[in-house]
């Protein structure tokens, strides 16, 4: 894989890199030969001796500054940035239950970390004339779930729009900006979302899971993806 991707010696940052999609991305980059720095609020339980980790809350300006300094100190620069951090813990109930606090939480988690870290790291990429920034958006940028995650969906739509604008500015200077909009990936956070939906509707887990897939336009194979690409096992009915 290293030869195929040509990432030997490349320096990468993955936000939200200790769980779910982020952990899978970080693992694949390491397999391809990149030096990978991951960041999250807390240190993972399992961390290899060669793994690079910086604890930071990147929903804050201070946390993003901490990561920016760590990139320079520990990697000596940057070639690849993958913004995976994101999600929603908002209550179900539609627009009426989303006060200003919930809207700010959605933007602080799903938009501003990318904006702040790009601003900190792009000068290095532009000076060296190459680099790639990958923003993980969401299918919900176009297919929001109004009963549960409308603020999250709006923040991801903003991230997608920002990505396009940034690409137009920096790609002529050698830095690519890519937005990846996966369908539903059954991470731990996604499972928690389904459980909240099941609790709200009074149904079981599998009914809520199927309802979520239907609300996203349907998934022809009948199951979501998994972060590492393996087949998703049948979880069965849950309450």
Coordinates of C-alpha atoms in Angstrom, one line a residue:
X1 CA 0.0 0.0 0.0
X2 CA 2.9 2.4 0.8
X3 CA 4.2 2.2 -2.8
X4 CA 0.8 2.4 -4.3
X5 CA -0.2 5.6 -2.4
X6 CA 3.3 7.1 -2.3
X7 CA 3.0 8.4 1.2
X8 CA 6.3 7.4 2.7
X9 CA 7.5 10.2 4.9
X10 CA 4.5 12.4 4.4
X11 CA 3.3 14.2 7.5
X12 CA -0.4 14.0 8.3
X13 CA -2.9 15.3 10.8
X14 CA -6.2 13.6 11.5
X15 CA -8.7 15.3 13.8
X16 CA -11.0 13.0 15.7
X17 CA -8.5 10.4 15.0
X18 CA -9.0 8.0 17.9
X19 CA -12.4 6.6 17.1
X20 CA -14.6 5.6 14.2
X21 CA -13.8 7.0 10.8
X22 CA -10.9 9.0 12.2
X23 CA -9.2 6.0 13.7
X24 CA -9.7 4.1 10.4
X25 CA -8.2 7.0 8.4
X26 CA -5.2 7.4 10.7
X27 CA -4.6 3.6 10.5
X28 CA -4.7 3.6 6.7
X29 CA -2.3 6.6 6.4
X30 CA 0.2 4.8 8.8
X31 CA 0.0 1.7 6.7
X32 CA 0.8 3.8 3.6
X33 CA 3.9 5.1 5.3
X34 CA 2.8 8.5 6.5
X35 CA 3.8 10.0 9.9
X36 CA 0.4 10.6 11.5
X37 CA -0.5 13.0 14.3
X38 CA -4.0 12.5 15.7
X39 CA -5.9 14.7 18.0
X40 CA -8.9 14.3 20.3
X41 CA -10.1 15.5 23.6
X42 CA -8.7 12.5 25.5
X43 CA -5.9 10.0 25.0
X44 CA -7.1 6.6 23.5
X45 CA -6.8 3.5 25.7
X46 CA -4.5 1.9 23.2
X47 CA -1.7 3.9 21.8
X48 CA 1.3 2.4 20.0
X49 CA 4.8 3.6 20.9
X50 CA 5.2 5.2 17.5
X51 CA 1.8 6.8 17.5
X52 CA 1.7 10.6 17.7
X53 CA -1.1 12.1 19.7
X54 CA -2.0 15.5 21.1
X55 CA -4.9 16.1 23.5
X56 CA -6.9 19.1 22.6
X57 CA -10.5 20.4 22.4
X58 CA -10.5 21.8 18.9
X59 CA -14.0 23.2 19.4
X60 CA -12.1 26.1 21.0
X61 CA -9.6 28.6 19.6
X62 CA -7.1 27.6 22.2
X63 CA -7.4 23.9 21.3
X64 CA -6.8 24.6 17.6
X65 CA -3.7 26.7 18.5
X66 CA -2.4 23.8 20.6
X67 CA -2.7 21.4 17.6
X68 CA -1.1 23.9 15.2
X69 CA 2.0 24.2 17.5
X70 CA 2.1 20.4 17.9
X71 CA 2.1 19.9 14.1
X72 CA 5.2 22.1 13.8
X73 CA 7.0 20.8 16.8
X74 CA 6.4 17.0 16.3
X75 CA 6.0 16.7 12.5
X76 CA 8.2 19.6 11.4
X77 CA 5.5 20.7 8.9
X78 CA 2.4 19.2 7.2
X79 CA 1.5 17.6 3.9
X80 CA -2.0 16.1 4.6
X81 CA -4.8 17.3 6.9
X82 CA -7.9 15.2 7.3
X83 CA -10.7 16.9 9.3
X84 CA -12.9 14.1 10.6
X85 CA -14.0 15.5 13.9
X86 CA -17.7 16.1 14.0
X87 CA -21.0 14.8 15.2
X88 CA -24.1 15.7 17.1
X89 CA -25.5 15.2 20.5
X90 CA -28.5 17.4 20.1
X91 CA -31.8 16.2 21.6
X92 CA -34.5 15.0 19.3
X93 CA -37.6 17.1 18.8
X94 CA -37.0 19.2 15.7
X95 CA -36.2 22.9 15.4
X96 CA -38.0 23.9 18.6
X97 CA -35.6 22.1 21.0
X98 CA -32.5 23.6 19.3
X99 CA -31.7 26.8 21.3
X100 CA -28.7 29.1 20.6
X101 CA -26.5 26.8 22.7
X102 CA -27.2 23.8 20.5
X103 CA -26.6 25.7 17.3
X104 CA -23.3 27.1 18.6
X105 CA -22.3 23.6 19.7
X106 CA -23.0 22.2 16.2
X107 CA -21.0 25.0 14.5
X108 CA -18.1 24.8 17.0
X109 CA -17.7 21.1 16.4
X110 CA -18.5 20.7 12.7
X111 CA -17.3 23.9 11.1
X112 CA -14.9 26.0 13.1
X113 CA -12.2 23.4 13.8
X114 CA -11.6 23.0 10.1
X115 CA -11.6 26.8 9.5
X116 CA -9.2 27.5 12.3
X117 CA -6.7 24.7 11.6
X118 CA -6.7 25.4 7.9
X119 CA -5.9 29.0 8.6
X120 CA -3.0 27.8 10.9
X121 CA -1.6 25.1 8.6
X122 CA -2.2 26.4 5.1
X123 CA 0.7 28.9 5.1
X124 CA 3.2 26.0 5.4
X125 CA 1.5 24.1 2.5
X126 CA 1.5 27.2 0.3
X127 CA 5.2 27.9 1.0
X128 CA 6.2 24.4 0.0
X129 CA 3.8 24.4 -3.0
X130 CA 2.0 21.2 -2.2
X131 CA -0.4 19.6 0.2
X132 CA -3.9 18.3 0.5
X133 CA -6.7 19.2 2.9
X134 CA -9.6 16.7 3.2
X135 CA -12.9 17.8 4.9
X136 CA -15.3 15.0 5.9
X137 CA -18.7 16.5 5.3
X138 CA -21.9 14.4 5.4
X139 CA -24.7 13.2 3.3
X140 CA -26.9 15.3 5.6
X141 CA -25.5 18.4 4.0
X142 CA -28.2 17.7 1.4
X143 CA -30.5 15.3 3.3
X144 CA -30.9 16.6 6.8
X145 CA -32.8 14.8 9.5
X146 CA -35.1 17.5 10.9
X147 CA -36.2 15.5 13.9
X148 CA -32.7 15.0 15.3
X149 CA -29.7 16.7 13.6
X150 CA -30.8 19.8 11.6
X151 CA -28.1 22.0 13.3
X152 CA -25.4 19.4 12.5
X153 CA -26.7 19.1 8.9
X154 CA -26.6 22.9 8.5
X155 CA -23.0 23.0 9.9
X156 CA -21.9 20.3 7.5
X157 CA -23.5 22.2 4.6
X158 CA -21.5 25.2 5.6
X159 CA -18.3 23.1 5.7
X160 CA -19.0 21.8 2.2
X161 CA -19.5 25.4 0.9
X162 CA -16.4 26.6 2.7
X163 CA -14.4 23.7 1.2
X164 CA -15.4 24.7 -2.3
X165 CA -14.5 28.3 -1.8
X166 CA -11.1 27.4 -0.2
X167 CA -10.3 25.1 -3.1
X168 CA -10.9 27.8 -5.6
X169 CA -8.4 30.0 -3.7
X170 CA -5.5 27.6 -3.0
X171 CA -5.6 24.9 -5.6
X172 CA -4.0 27.0 -8.2
X173 CA -1.1 27.4 -5.7
X174 CA -0.6 23.6 -5.4
X175 CA -2.8 22.8 -2.4
X176 CA -5.8 20.5 -3.1
X177 CA -8.9 20.8 -1.0
X178 CA -11.2 17.8 -1.1
X179 CA -14.5 17.2 0.5
X180 CA -15.7 13.7 1.2
X181 CA -19.4 13.1 1.9
X182 CA -19.8 9.5 3.1
X183 CA -23.2 7.9 3.5
X184 CA -24.2 6.6 6.8
X185 CA -21.2 4.9 8.6
X186 CA -22.2 2.9 11.7
X187 CA -19.7 4.3 14.2
X188 CA -20.2 4.4 17.9
X189 CA -21.6 7.9 17.6
X190 CA -24.0 6.7 14.9
X191 CA -25.2 3.9 17.2
X192 CA -25.8 6.4 19.9
X193 CA -27.9 8.5 17.5
X194 CA -30.1 5.5 16.6
X195 CA -30.6 4.7 20.2
X196 CA -31.8 8.3 20.9
X197 CA -34.2 8.0 18.0
X198 CA -35.5 4.7 19.2
X199 CA -36.0 6.1 22.7
X200 CA -37.8 9.1 21.3
X201 CA -40.2 7.1 19.1
X202 CA -40.7 4.3 21.6
X203 CA -39.5 1.7 19.1
X204 CA -36.6 -0.7 19.1
X205 CA -33.1 -0.2 17.7
X206 CA -33.5 -2.0 14.4
X207 CA -36.7 -0.2 13.6
X208 CA -35.0 3.2 14.3
X209 CA -32.0 2.0 12.2
X210 CA -34.1 1.1 9.2
X211 CA -36.0 4.4 9.5
X212 CA -32.8 6.4 9.5
X213 CA -31.6 4.6 6.4
X214 CA -34.9 5.3 4.7
X215 CA -34.8 9.0 5.6
X216 CA -31.4 9.2 3.9
X217 CA -32.9 8.0 0.6
X218 CA -32.5 4.4 1.3
X219 CA -29.4 2.2 1.2
X220 CA -29.8 -0.5 -1.5
X221 CA -27.7 -3.1 0.3
X222 CA -29.8 -2.7 3.4
X223 CA -27.0 -1.8 5.8
X224 CA -24.7 1.1 6.6
X225 CA -20.9 1.1 6.1
X226 CA -18.4 0.4 8.8
X227 CA -15.4 2.6 9.4
X228 CA -12.9 0.0 8.4
X229 CA -14.9 -1.3 5.5
X230 CA -15.8 -4.7 6.9
X231 CA -19.3 -6.1 6.5
X232 CA -21.7 -4.8 9.1
X233 CA -23.0 -7.6 11.3
X234 CA -26.7 -7.9 12.0
X235 CA -27.2 -6.3 15.3
X236 CA -30.7 -7.7 15.7
X237 CA -33.5 -5.9 17.4
X238 CA -32.6 -3.7 20.4
X239 CA -34.7 -1.8 22.8

